[in-house]
XYZ file of N, CA and C in Angstrom:
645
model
N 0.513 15.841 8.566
C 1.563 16.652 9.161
C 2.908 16.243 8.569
N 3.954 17.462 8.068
C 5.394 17.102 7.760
C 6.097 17.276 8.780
N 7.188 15.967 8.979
C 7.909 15.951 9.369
C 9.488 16.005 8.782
N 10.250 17.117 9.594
C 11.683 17.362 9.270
C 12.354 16.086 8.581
N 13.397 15.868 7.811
C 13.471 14.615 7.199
C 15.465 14.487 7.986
N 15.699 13.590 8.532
C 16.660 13.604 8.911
C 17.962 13.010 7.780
N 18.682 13.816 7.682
C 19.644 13.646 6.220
C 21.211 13.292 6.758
N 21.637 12.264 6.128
C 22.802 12.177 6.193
C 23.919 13.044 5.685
N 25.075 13.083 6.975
C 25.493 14.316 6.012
C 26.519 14.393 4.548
N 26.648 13.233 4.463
C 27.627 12.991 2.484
C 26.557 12.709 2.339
N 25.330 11.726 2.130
C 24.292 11.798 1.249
C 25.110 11.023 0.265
N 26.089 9.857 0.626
C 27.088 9.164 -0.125
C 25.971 8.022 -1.200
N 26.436 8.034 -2.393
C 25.835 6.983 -3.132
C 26.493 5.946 -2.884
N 26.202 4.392 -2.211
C 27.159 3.726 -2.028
C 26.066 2.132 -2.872
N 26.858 1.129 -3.149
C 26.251 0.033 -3.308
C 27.149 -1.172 -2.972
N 26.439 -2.054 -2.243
C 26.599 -3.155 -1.483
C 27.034 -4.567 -2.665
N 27.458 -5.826 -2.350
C 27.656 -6.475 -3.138
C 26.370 -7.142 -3.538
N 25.302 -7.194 -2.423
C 24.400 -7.902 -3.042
C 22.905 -6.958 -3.608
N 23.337 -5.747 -3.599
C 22.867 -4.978 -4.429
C 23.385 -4.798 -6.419
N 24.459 -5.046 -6.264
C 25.268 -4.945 -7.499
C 24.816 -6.136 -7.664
N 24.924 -7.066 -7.349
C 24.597 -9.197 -8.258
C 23.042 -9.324 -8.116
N 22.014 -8.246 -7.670
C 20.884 -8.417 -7.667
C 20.441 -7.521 -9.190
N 21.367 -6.208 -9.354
C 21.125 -5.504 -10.073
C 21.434 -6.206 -12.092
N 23.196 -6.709 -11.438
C 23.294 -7.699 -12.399
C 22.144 -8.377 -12.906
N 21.646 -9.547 -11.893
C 21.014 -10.827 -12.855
C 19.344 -10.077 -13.421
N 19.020 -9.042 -12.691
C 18.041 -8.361 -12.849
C 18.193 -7.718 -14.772
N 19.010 -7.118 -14.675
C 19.319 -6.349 -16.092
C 19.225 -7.706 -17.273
N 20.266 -8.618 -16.740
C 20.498 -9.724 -17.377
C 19.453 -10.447 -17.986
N 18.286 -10.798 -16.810
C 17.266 -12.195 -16.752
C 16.313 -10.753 -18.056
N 16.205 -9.305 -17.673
C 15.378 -8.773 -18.466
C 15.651 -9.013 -20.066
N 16.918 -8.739 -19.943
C 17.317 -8.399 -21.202
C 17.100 -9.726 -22.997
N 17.503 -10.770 -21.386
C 17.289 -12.392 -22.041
C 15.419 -12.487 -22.355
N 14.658 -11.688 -21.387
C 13.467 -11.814 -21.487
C 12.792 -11.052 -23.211
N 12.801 -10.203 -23.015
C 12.443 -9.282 -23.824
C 13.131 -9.623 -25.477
N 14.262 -9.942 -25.391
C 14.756 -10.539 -26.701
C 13.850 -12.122 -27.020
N 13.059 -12.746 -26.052
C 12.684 -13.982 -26.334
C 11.623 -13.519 -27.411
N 10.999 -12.771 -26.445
C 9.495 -12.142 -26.704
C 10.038 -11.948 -28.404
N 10.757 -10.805 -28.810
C 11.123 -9.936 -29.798
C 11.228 -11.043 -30.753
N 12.325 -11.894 -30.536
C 12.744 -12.700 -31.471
C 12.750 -14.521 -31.122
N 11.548 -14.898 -30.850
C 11.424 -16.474 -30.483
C 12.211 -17.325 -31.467
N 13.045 -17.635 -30.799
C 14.276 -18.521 -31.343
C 13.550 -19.806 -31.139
N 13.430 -20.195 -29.445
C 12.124 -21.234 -28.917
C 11.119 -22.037 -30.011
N 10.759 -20.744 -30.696
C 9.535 -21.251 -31.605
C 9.799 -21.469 -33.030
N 11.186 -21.049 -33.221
C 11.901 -21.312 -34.587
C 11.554 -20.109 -35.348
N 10.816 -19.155 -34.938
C 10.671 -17.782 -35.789
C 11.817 -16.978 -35.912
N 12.564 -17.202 -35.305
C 13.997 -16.742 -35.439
C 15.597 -17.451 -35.421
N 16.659 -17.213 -35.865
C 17.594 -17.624 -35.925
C 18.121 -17.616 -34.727
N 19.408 -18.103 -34.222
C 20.329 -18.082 -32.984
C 20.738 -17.291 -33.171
N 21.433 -16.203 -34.311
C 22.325 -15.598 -34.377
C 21.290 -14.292 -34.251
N 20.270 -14.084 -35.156
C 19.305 -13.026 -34.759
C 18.733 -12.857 -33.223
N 18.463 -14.006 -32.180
C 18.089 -13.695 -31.364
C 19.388 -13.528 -30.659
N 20.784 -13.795 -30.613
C 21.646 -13.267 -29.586
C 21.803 -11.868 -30.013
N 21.441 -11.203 -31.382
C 21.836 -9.956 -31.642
C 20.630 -9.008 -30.880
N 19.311 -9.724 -30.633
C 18.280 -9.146 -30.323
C 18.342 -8.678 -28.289
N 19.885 -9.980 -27.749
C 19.936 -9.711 -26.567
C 20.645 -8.536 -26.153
N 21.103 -8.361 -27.472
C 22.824 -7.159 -27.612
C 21.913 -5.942 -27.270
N 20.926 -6.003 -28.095
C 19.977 -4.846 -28.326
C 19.320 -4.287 -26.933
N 18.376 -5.849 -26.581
C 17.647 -5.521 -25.249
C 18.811 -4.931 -23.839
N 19.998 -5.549 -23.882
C 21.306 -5.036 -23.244
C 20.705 -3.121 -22.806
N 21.145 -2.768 -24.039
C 21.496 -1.282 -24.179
C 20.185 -0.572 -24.131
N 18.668 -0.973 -24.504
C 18.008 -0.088 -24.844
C 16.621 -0.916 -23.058
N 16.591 -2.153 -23.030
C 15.415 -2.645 -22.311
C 16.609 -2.473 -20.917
N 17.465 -2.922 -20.865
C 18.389 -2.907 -19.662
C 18.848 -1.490 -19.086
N 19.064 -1.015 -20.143
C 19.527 0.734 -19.807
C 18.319 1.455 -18.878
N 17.551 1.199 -19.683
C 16.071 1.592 -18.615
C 15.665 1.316 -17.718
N 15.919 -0.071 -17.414
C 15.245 -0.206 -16.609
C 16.424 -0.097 -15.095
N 17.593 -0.147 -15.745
C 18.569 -0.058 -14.753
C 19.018 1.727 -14.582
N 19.091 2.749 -15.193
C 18.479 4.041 -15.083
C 17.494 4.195 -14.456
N 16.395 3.574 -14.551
C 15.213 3.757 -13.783
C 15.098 3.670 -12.119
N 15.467 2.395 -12.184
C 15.830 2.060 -10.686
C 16.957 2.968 -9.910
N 18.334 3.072 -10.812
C 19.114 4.314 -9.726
C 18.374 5.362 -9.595
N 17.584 6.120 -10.605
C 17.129 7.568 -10.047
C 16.203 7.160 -8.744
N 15.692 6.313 -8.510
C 14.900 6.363 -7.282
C 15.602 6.059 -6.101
N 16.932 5.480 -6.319
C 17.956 5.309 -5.465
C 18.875 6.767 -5.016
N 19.232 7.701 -6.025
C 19.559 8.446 -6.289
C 18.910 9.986 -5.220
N 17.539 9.917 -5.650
C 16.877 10.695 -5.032
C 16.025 10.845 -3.473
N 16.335 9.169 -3.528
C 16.275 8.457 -1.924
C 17.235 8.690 -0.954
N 18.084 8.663 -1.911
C 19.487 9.274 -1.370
C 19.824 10.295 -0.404
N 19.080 11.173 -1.349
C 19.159 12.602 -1.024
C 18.351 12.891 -0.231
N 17.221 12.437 0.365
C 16.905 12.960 1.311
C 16.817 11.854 2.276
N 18.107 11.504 2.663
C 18.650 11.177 3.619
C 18.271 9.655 3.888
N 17.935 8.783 2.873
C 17.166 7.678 2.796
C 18.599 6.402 2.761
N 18.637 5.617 3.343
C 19.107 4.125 3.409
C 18.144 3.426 2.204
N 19.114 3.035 0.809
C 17.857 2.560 0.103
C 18.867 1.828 -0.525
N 18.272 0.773 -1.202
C 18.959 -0.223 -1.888
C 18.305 -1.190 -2.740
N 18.369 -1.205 -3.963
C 17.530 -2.088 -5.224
C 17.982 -4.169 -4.786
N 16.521 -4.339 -4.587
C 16.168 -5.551 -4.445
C 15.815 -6.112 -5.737
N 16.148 -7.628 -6.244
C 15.881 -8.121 -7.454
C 14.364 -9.142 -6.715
N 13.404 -9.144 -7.517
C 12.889 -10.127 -6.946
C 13.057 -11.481 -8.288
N 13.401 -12.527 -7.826
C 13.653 -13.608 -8.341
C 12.192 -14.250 -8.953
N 11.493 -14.532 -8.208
C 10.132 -15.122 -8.665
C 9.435 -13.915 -9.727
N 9.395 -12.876 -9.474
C 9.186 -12.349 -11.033
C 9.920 -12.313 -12.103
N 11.314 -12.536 -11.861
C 12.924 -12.518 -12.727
C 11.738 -14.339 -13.656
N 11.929 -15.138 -12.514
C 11.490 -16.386 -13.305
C 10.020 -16.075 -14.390
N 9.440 -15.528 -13.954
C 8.054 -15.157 -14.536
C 8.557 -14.476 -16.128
N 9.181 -13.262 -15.694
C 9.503 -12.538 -16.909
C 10.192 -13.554 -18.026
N 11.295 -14.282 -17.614
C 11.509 -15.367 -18.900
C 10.349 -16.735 -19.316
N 9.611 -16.738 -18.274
C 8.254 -17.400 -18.806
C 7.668 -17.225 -19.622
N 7.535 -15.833 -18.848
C 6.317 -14.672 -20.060
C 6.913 -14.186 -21.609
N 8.184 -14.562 -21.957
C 8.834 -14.146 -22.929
C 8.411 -15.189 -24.124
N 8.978 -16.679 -22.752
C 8.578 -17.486 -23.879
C 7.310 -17.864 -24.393
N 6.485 -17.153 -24.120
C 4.960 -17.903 -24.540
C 4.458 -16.359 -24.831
N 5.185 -14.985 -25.165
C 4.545 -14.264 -25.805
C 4.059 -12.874 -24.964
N 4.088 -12.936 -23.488
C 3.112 -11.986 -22.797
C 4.072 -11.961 -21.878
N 4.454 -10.599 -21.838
C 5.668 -10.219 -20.794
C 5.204 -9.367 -19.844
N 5.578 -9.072 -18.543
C 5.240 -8.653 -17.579
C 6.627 -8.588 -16.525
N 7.038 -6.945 -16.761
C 8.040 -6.861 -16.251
C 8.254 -6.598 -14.917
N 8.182 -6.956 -13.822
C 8.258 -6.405 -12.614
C 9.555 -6.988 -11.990
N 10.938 -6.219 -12.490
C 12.217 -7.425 -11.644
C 12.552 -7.292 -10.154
N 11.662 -6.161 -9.536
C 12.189 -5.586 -8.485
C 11.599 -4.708 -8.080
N 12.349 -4.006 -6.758
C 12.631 -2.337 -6.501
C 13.099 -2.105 -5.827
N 13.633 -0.823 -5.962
C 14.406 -0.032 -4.619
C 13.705 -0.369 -3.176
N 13.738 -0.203 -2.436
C 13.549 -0.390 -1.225
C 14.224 0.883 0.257
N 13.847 1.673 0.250
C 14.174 2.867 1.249
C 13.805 3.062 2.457
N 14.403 2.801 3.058
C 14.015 3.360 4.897
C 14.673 4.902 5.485
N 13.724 4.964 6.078
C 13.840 6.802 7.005
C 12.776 7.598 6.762
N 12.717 8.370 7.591
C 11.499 9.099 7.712
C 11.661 10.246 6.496
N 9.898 10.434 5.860
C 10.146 11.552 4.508
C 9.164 11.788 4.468
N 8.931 13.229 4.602
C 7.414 13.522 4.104
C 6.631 12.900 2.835
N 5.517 13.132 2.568
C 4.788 12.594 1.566
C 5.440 13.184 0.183
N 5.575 14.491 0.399
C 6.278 14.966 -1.155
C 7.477 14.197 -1.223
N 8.020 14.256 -0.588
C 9.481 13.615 -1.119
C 9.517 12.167 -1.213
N 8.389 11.612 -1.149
C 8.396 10.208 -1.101
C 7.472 10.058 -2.533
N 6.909 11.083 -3.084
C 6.256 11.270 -4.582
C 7.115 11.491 -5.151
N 8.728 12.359 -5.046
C 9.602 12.744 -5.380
C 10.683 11.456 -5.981
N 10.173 10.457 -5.015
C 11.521 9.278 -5.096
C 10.395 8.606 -6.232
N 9.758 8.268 -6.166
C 8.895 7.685 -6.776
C 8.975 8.281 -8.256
N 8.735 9.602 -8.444
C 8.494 10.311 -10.023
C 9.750 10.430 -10.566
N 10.943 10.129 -9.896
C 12.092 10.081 -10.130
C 11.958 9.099 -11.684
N 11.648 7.837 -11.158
C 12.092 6.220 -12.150
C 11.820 6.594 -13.254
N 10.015 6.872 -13.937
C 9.658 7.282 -14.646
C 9.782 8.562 -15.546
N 10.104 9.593 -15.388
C 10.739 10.485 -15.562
C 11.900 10.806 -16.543
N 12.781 9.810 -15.667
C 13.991 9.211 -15.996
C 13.916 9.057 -17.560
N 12.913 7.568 -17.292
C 12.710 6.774 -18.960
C 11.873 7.795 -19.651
N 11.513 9.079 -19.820
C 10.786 10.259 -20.581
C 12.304 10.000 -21.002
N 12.928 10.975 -19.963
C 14.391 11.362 -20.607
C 15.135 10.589 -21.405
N 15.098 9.001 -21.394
C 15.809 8.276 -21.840
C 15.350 8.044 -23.501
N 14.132 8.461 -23.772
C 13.097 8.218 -24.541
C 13.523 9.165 -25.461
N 13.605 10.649 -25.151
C 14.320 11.713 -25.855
C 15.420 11.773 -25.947
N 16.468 10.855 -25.485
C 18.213 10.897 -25.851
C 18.376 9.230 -27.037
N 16.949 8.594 -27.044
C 17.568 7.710 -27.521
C 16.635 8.069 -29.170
N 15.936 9.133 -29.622
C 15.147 9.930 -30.455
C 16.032 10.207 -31.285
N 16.911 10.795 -31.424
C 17.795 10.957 -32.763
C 18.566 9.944 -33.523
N 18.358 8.648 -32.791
C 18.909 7.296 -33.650
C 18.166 6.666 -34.725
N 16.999 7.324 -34.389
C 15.825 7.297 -36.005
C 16.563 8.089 -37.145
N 16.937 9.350 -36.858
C 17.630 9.439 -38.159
C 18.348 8.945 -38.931
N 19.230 7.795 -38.477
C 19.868 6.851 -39.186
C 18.888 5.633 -39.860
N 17.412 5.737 -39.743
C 16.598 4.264 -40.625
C 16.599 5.237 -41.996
N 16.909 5.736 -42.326
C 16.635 6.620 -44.017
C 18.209 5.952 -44.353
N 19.214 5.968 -43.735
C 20.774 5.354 -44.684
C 21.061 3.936 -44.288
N 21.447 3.421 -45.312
C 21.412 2.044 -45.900
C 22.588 1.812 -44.801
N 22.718 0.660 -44.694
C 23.900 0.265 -44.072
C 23.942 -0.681 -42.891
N 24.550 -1.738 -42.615
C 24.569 -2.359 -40.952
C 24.452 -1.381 -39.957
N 25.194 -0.569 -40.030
C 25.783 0.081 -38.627
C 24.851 1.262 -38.623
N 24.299 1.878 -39.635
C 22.876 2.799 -39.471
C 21.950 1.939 -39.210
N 21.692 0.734 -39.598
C 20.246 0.105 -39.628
C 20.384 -0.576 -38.123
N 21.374 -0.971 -37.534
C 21.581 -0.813 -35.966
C 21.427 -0.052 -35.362
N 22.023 1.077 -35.219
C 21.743 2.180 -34.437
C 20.137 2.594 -34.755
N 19.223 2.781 -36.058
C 17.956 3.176 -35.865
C 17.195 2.167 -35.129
N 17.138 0.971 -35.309
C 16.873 -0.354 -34.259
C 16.720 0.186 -32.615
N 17.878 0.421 -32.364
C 18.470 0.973 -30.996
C 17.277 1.988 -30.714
N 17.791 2.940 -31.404
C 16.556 3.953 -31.228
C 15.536 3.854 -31.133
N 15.144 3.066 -32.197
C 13.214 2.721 -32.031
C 12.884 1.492 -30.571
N 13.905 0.948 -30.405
C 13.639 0.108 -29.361
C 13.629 0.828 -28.063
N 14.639 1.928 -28.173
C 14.974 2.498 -27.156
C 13.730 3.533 -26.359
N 12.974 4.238 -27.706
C 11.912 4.987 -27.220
C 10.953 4.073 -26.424
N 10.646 2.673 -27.534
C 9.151 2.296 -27.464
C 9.693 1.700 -25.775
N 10.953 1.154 -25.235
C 10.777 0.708 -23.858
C 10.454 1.778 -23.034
N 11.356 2.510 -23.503
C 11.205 3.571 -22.145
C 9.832 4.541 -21.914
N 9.197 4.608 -23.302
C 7.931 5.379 -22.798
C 7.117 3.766 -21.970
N 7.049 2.772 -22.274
C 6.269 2.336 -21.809
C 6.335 1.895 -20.517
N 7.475 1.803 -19.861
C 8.256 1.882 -18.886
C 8.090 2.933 -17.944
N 7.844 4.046 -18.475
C 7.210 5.710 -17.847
C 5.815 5.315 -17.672
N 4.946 4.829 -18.870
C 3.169 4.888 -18.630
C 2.775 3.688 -17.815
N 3.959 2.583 -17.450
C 3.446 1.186 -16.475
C 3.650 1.652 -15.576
N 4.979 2.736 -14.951
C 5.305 2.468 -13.601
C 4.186 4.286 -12.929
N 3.532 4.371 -14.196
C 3.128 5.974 -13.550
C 1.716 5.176 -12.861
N 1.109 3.877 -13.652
C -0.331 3.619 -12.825
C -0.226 3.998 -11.567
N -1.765 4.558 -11.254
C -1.617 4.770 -9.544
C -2.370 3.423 -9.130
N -1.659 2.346 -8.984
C -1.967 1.026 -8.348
C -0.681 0.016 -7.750
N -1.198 -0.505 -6.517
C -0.778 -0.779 -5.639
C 0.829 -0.457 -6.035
N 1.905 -1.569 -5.699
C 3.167 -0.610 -5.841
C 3.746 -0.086 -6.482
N 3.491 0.561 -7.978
C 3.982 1.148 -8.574
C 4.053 2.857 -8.588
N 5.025 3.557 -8.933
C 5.090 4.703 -9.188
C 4.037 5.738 -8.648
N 3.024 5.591 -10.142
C 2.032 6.262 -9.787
C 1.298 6.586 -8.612
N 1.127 5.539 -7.820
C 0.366 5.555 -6.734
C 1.108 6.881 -5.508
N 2.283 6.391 -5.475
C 2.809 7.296 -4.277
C 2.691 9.066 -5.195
N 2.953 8.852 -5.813
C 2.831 10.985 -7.056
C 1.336 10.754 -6.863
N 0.530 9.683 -7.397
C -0.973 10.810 -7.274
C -1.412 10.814 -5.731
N -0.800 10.291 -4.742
C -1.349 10.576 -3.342
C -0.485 12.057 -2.698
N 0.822 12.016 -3.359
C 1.458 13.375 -2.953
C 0.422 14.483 -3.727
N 0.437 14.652 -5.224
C 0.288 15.693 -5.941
C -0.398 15.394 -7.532
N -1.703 15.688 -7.078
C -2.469 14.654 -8.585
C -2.337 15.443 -9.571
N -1.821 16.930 -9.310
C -1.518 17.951 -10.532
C -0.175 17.866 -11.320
N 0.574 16.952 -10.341
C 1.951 16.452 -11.014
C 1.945 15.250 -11.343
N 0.737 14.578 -10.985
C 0.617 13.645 -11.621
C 0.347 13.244 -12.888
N -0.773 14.137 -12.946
C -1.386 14.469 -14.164
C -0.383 14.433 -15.005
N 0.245 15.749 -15.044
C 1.125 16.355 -16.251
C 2.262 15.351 -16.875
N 2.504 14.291 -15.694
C 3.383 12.980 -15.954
C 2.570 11.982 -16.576
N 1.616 11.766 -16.367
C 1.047 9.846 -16.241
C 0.218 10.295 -18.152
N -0.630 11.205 -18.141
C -1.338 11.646 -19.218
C -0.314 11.801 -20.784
N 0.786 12.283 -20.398
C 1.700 12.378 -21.734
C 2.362 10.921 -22.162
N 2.715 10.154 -21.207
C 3.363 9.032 -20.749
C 2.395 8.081 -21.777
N 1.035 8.130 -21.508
C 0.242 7.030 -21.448
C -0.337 7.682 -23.224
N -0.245 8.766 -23.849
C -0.242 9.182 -24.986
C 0.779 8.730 -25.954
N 1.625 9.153 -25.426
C 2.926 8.886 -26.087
C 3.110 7.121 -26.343
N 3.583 6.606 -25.242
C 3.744 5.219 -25.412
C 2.432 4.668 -26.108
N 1.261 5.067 -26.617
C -0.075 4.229 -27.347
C 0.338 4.466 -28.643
N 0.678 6.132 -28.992
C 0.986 6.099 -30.332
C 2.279 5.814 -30.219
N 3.389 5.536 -30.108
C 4.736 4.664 -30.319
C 4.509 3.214 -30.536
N 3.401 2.339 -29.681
C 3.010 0.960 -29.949
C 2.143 0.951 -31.214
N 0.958 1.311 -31.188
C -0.141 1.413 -32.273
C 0.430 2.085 -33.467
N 0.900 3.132 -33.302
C 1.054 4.257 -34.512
C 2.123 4.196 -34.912
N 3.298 4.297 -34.944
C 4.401 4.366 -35.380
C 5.439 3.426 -35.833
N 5.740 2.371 -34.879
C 6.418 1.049 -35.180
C 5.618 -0.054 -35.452
C-alpha cells in the first residue's frame, strides 16, 4: 500500500557542519586512496611528485563522483520531503586507504541517510538517483579523450582526466546498481526490476569494456 508522502514546504537544500567535514574527509581519505592504488609511491613504483599529481587527478575525477553521487540522493530525498544527510563512515574511510596500499580497493565511504515516510517508488527514486548521476558524469567527462591524439602537458592532462573520469564513474554506476544488501541496486530492483534492468545491464557492460577493453 502507498502512502501520501508528507513534503516540506521549501524542500530547502540545507547542510549541517558535520555533514560538510564528513563530506570533506570522505572526498579527501578517497581521493588519497585511489591515487595510492594508481600510483604506489609506498612501494617505490612511483615518484612523490607523480603520486601527488595522481591525488590532483583522483580530486576531480574519483572525488567528483563520488561526491555528485552522494548529493543526487540527497537532492532527490529532498524532494520528497525527506530529512537526509550524508554520513562518512570512518572505519571504511580507514579500510579504503588500507586497501590502496596493498592493491585492492573497496570503496564504501558512506551514505546518505534519510528519514520520513516514502513510498517504495520514490525510495527506488532516491536510490537510482547516485548511479545515474555517475552515467552522466561518465558522458560529460567523454570528450576529454579527444585531447590523447595532441602532444602536449596540458592535453595529455586533460585526456588522463577523461579516461579516469569515465572508468570511475561507470564503475561507480555498475557497484552501487548491485541489488545487494545496502547498495543502490537493491532498493530500484525491489521498486521496479524493468528500471532496473535498463540501468544495472548497460552500467555493468559499459564499465567491463572500459576496464578490460579500452584502457
Amino acid at each position: 500500500m502507498s502512502y501520501p508522502t508528507k513534503r516540506r514546504p521549501d524542500r530547502e537544500l540545507t547542510f549541517s557542519d558535520t555533514e560538510l567535514r564528513d563530506l570533506a574527509v570522505a572526498w579527501t581519505v578517497l581521493s588519497v586512496a585511489f591515487a595510492l592504488l594508481l600510483a604506489p609511491v609506498h612501494l617505490g613504483e612511483a615518484s612523490l611528485g607523480y603520486f601527488v599529481t595522481r591525488v590532483g587527478l583522483s580530486f576531480v575525477t574519483v572525488g567528483v563522483g563520488f561526491l555528485l553521487h552522494e548529493l543526487a540522493h540527497k537532492v532527490v530525498a529532498v524532494e520528497f520531503g525527506q530529512v537526509a544527510e550524508f554520513r562518512a563512515d570512518y572505519q571504511m574511510l580507514f579500510l579504503a586507504i588500507m586497501g590502496g596500499l596493498v592493491g585492492f580497493l573497496f570503496a564504501a565511504p558512506g551514505a546518505v541517510y534519510h528519514r520520513g515516510r516514502t513510498t517504495q517508488r520514490e525510495n527506488g527514486l532516491i536510490a537510482l538517483a547516485g548511479p545515474v548521476t555517475n552515467l552522466l558524469l561518465a558522458v560529460l567527462f567523454a570528450p576529454l579523450l579527444m585531447f590523447a591524439a595532441t602532444p602536449g602537458f596540458l592535453p595529455g592532462m586533460l585526456a588522463t582526466i577523461g579516461q579516469m573520469g569515465i572508468w570511475i564513474n561507470l564503475f561507480l554506476a555498475a557497484f552501487n546498481m548491485i541489488p545487494f544488501g545496502p547498495l543502490d541496486g537493491k532498493s530500484v530492483f525491489e521498486w521496479h526490476k524493468g528500471v532496473f534492468a535498463i540501468v544495472f545491464v548497460p552500467s555493468v557492460l559499459l564499465a567491463a569494456f572500459v576496464v578490460f577493453g579500452l584502457f
